[in-house]
Tab-separated table of C-alpha atoms in Angstrom:
chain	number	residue	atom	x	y	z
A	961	UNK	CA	0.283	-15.308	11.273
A	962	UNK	CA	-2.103	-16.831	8.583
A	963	UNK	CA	-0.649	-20.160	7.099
A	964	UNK	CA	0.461	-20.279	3.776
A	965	UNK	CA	2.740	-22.512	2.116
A	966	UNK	CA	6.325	-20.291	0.805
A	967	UNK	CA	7.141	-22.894	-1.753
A	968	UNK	CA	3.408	-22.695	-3.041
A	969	UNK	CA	3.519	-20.050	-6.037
A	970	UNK	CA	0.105	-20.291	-6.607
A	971	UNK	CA	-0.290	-18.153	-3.664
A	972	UNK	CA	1.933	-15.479	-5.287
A	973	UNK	CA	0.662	-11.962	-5.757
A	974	UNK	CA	2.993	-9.653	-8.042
A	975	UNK	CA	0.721	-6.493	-8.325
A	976	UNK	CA	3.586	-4.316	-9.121
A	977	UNK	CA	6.427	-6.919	-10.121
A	978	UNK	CA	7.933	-10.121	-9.541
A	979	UNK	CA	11.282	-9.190	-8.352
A	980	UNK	CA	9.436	-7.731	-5.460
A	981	UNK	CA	8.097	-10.673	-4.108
A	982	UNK	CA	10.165	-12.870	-1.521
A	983	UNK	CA	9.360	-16.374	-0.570
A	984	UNK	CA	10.136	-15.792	3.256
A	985	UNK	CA	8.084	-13.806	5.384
A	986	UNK	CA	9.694	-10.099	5.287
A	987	UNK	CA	10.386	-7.506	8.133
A	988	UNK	CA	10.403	-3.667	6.242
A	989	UNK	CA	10.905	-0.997	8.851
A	990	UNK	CA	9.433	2.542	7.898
A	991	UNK	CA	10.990	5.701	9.452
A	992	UNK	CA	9.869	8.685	7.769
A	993	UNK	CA	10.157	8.318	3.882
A	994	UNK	CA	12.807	5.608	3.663
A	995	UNK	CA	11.974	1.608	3.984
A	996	UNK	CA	14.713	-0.788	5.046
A	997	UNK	CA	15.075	-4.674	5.476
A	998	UNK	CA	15.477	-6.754	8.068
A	999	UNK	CA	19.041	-6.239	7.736
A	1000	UNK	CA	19.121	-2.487	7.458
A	1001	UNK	CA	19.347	-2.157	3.750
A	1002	UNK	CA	17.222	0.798	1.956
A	1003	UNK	CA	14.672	-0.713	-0.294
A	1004	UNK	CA	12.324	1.766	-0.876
A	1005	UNK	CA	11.995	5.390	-0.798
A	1006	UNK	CA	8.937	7.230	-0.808
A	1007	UNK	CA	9.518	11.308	-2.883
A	1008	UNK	CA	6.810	14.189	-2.813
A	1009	UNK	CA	7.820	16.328	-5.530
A	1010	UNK	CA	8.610	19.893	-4.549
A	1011	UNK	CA	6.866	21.662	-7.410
A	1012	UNK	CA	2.978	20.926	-8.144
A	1013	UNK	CA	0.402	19.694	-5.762
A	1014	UNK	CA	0.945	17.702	-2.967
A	1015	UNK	CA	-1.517	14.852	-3.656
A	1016	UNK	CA	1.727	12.888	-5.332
A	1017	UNK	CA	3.880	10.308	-3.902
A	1018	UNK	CA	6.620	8.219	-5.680
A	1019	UNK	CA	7.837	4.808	-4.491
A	1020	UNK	CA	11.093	4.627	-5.573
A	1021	UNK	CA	13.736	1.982	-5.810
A	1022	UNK	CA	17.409	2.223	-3.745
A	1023	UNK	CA	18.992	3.587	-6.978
A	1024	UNK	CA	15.920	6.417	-7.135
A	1025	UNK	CA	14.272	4.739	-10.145
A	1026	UNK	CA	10.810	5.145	-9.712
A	1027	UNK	CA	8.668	1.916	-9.392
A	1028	UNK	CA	4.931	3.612	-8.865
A	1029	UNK	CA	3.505	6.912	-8.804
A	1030	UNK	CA	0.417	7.286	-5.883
A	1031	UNK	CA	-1.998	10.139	-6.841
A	1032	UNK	CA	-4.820	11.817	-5.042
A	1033	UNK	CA	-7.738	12.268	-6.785
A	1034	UNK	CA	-8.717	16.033	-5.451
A	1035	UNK	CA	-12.938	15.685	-5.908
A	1036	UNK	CA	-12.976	12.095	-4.075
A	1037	UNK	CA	-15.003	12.156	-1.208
A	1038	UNK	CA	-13.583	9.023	-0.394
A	1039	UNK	CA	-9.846	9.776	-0.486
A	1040	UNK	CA	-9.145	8.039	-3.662
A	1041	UNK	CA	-5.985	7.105	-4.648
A	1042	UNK	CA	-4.993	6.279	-8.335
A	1043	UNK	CA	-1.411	3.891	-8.655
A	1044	UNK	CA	0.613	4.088	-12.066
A	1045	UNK	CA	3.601	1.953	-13.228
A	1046	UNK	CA	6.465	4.142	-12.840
A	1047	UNK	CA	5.873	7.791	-13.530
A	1048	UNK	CA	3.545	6.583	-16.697
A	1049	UNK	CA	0.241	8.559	-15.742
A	1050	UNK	CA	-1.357	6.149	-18.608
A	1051	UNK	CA	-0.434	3.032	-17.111
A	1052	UNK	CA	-3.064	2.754	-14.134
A	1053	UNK	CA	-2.486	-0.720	-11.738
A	1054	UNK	CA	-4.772	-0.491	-8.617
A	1055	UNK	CA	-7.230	2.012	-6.943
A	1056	UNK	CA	-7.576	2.818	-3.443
A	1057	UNK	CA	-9.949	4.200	-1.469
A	1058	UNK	CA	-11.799	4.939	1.695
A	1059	UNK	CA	-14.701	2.722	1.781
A	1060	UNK	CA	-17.243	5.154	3.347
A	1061	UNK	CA	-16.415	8.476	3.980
A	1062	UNK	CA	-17.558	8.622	7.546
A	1063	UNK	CA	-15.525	5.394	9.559
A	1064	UNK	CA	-15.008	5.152	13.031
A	1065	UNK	CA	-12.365	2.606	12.229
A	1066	UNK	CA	-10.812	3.416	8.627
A	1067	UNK	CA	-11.581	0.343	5.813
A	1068	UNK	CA	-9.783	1.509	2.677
A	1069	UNK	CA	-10.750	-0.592	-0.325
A	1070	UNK	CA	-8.359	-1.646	-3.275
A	1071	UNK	CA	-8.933	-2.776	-6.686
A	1072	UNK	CA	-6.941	-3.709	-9.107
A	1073	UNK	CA	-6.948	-2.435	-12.822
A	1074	UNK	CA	-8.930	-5.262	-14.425
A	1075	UNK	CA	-12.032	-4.243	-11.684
A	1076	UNK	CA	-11.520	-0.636	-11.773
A	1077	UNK	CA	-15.085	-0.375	-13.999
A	1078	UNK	CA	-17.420	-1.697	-11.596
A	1079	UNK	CA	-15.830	-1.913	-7.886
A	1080	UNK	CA	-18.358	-4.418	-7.230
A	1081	UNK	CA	-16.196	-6.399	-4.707
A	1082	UNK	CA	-12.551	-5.571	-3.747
A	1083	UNK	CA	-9.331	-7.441	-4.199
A	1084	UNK	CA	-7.942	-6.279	-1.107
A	1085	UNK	CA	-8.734	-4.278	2.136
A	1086	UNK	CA	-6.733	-2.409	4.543
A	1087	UNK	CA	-8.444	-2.210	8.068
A	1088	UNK	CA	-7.209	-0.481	10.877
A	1089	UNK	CA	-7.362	2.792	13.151
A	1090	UNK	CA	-7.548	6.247	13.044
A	1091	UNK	CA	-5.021	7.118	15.908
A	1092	UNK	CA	-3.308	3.966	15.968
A	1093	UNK	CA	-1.270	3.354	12.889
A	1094	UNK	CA	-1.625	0.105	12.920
A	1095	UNK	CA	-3.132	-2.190	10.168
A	1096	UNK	CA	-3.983	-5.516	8.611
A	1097	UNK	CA	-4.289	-5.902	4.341
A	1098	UNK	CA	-6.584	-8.691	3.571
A	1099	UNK	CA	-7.182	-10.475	0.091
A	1100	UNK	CA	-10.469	-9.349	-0.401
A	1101	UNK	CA	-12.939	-9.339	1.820
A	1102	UNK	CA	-11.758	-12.798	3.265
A	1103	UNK	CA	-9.737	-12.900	6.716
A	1104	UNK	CA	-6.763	-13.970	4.469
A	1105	UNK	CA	-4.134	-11.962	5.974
A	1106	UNK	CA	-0.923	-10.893	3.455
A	1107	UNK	CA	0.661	-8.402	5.562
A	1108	UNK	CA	0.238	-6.684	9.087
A	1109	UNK	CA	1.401	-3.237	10.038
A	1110	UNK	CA	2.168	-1.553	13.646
A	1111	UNK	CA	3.594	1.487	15.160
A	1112	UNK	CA	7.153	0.979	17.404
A	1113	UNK	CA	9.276	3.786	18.750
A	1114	UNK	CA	8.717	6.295	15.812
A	1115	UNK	CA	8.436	4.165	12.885
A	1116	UNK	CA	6.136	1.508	11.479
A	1117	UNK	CA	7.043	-2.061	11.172
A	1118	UNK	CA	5.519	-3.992	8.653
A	1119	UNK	CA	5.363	-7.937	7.945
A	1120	UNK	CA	4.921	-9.433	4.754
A	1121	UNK	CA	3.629	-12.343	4.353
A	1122	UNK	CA	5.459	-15.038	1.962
A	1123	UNK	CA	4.879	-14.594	-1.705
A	1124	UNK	CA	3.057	-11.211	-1.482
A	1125	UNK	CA	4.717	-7.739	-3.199
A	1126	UNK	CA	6.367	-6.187	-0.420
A	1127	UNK	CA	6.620	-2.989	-3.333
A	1128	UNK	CA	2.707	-3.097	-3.489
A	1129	UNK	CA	2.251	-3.348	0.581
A	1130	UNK	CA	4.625	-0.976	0.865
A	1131	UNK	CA	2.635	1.766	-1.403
A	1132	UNK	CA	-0.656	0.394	0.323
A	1133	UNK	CA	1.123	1.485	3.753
A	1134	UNK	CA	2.030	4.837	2.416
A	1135	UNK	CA	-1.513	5.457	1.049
A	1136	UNK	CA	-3.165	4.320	4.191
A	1137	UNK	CA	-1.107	6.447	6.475
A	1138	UNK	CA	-1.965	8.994	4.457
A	1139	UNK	CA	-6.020	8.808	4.116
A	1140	UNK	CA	-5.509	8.284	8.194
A	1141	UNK	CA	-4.217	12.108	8.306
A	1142	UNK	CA	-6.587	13.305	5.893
A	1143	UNK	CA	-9.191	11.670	8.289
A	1144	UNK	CA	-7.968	13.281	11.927
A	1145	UNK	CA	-7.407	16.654	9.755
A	1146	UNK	CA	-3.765	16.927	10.466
């Protein structure tokens, strides 16, 4: 694990919200839809809608608030992925998307609202695998690592790092797994 300092909040990243960040390292197992803690509490839920398209995912809270809403953007070549505060189409906070369209090992590129005009240089990347899902979100380009994903016994287990927005990793995950089956055409 990269070193970082918990009681150092200048290494704090709140993409989606403050109350999401911890200042311990946290354990978030995924099965399915549903994220728990360490301790087996739900934290997160991830809905598809039943009625529209299926290019929509909402990260909801235990009491089914909604906290983001993921969206496909249908003509991307590269898989892009739109995030929005709550179900507020109009309230954009990060972009995601497949860095190339043809990857032997998937790089999926985020940037955050205030660099959405020019994409010139990330403010995070996911790398990982196709058939493994299994991955590592960077700041950046930099080998800063702020959380680390891998597959056990039918669900993912993620670790994220102190200070980091285990709501925003947690979307990134969803989003990633997803671009990965878009990839292998399942």
């Amino acid at each position: 694990m990269a070193e970082q300092d918990p009681n150092n909040r200048s290494n704090t990243i709140p993409i989606i919200g403050s109350e999401f960040v911890r200042a311990q390292p946290s354990d978030l197992t995924i099965v399915g839809d549903t994220v728990k803690d360490s301790a087996g509490n739900k934290v997160f839920k991830v809905k598809t809608p039943l009625f529209g398209l299926h290019n929509k995912r909402i990260l909801l809270d235990p009491n089914d608030s909604p906290i983001v809403t993921m969206k496909m953007k249908v003509t991307s070549k590269h898989d892009r992925w739109q995030v929005y505060r709550g179900s507020n189409l109009d309230d954009k906070i990060f972009t995601v998307k497949r860095s190339s369209s043809v990857q032997l090992k998937t790089r999926v590129e985020v940037f955050l609202k205030h660099n959405q005009t020019k994409e010139a240089s990330c403010d995070f990347t996911i790398k990982g695998r196709f058939m493994k899902r299994a991955c590592t979100i960077y700041v950046g380009d930099s080998t800063k690592v702020i959380a680390q994903v891998h597959e056990g016994d039918e669900r993912l287990v993620a670790t994220v790092y102190p200070n980091v927005d285990c709501a925003f990793i947690v979307t990134l995950i969803f989003i990633f797994d997803l671009i990965n089956m878009a990839g292998t055409g399942v």
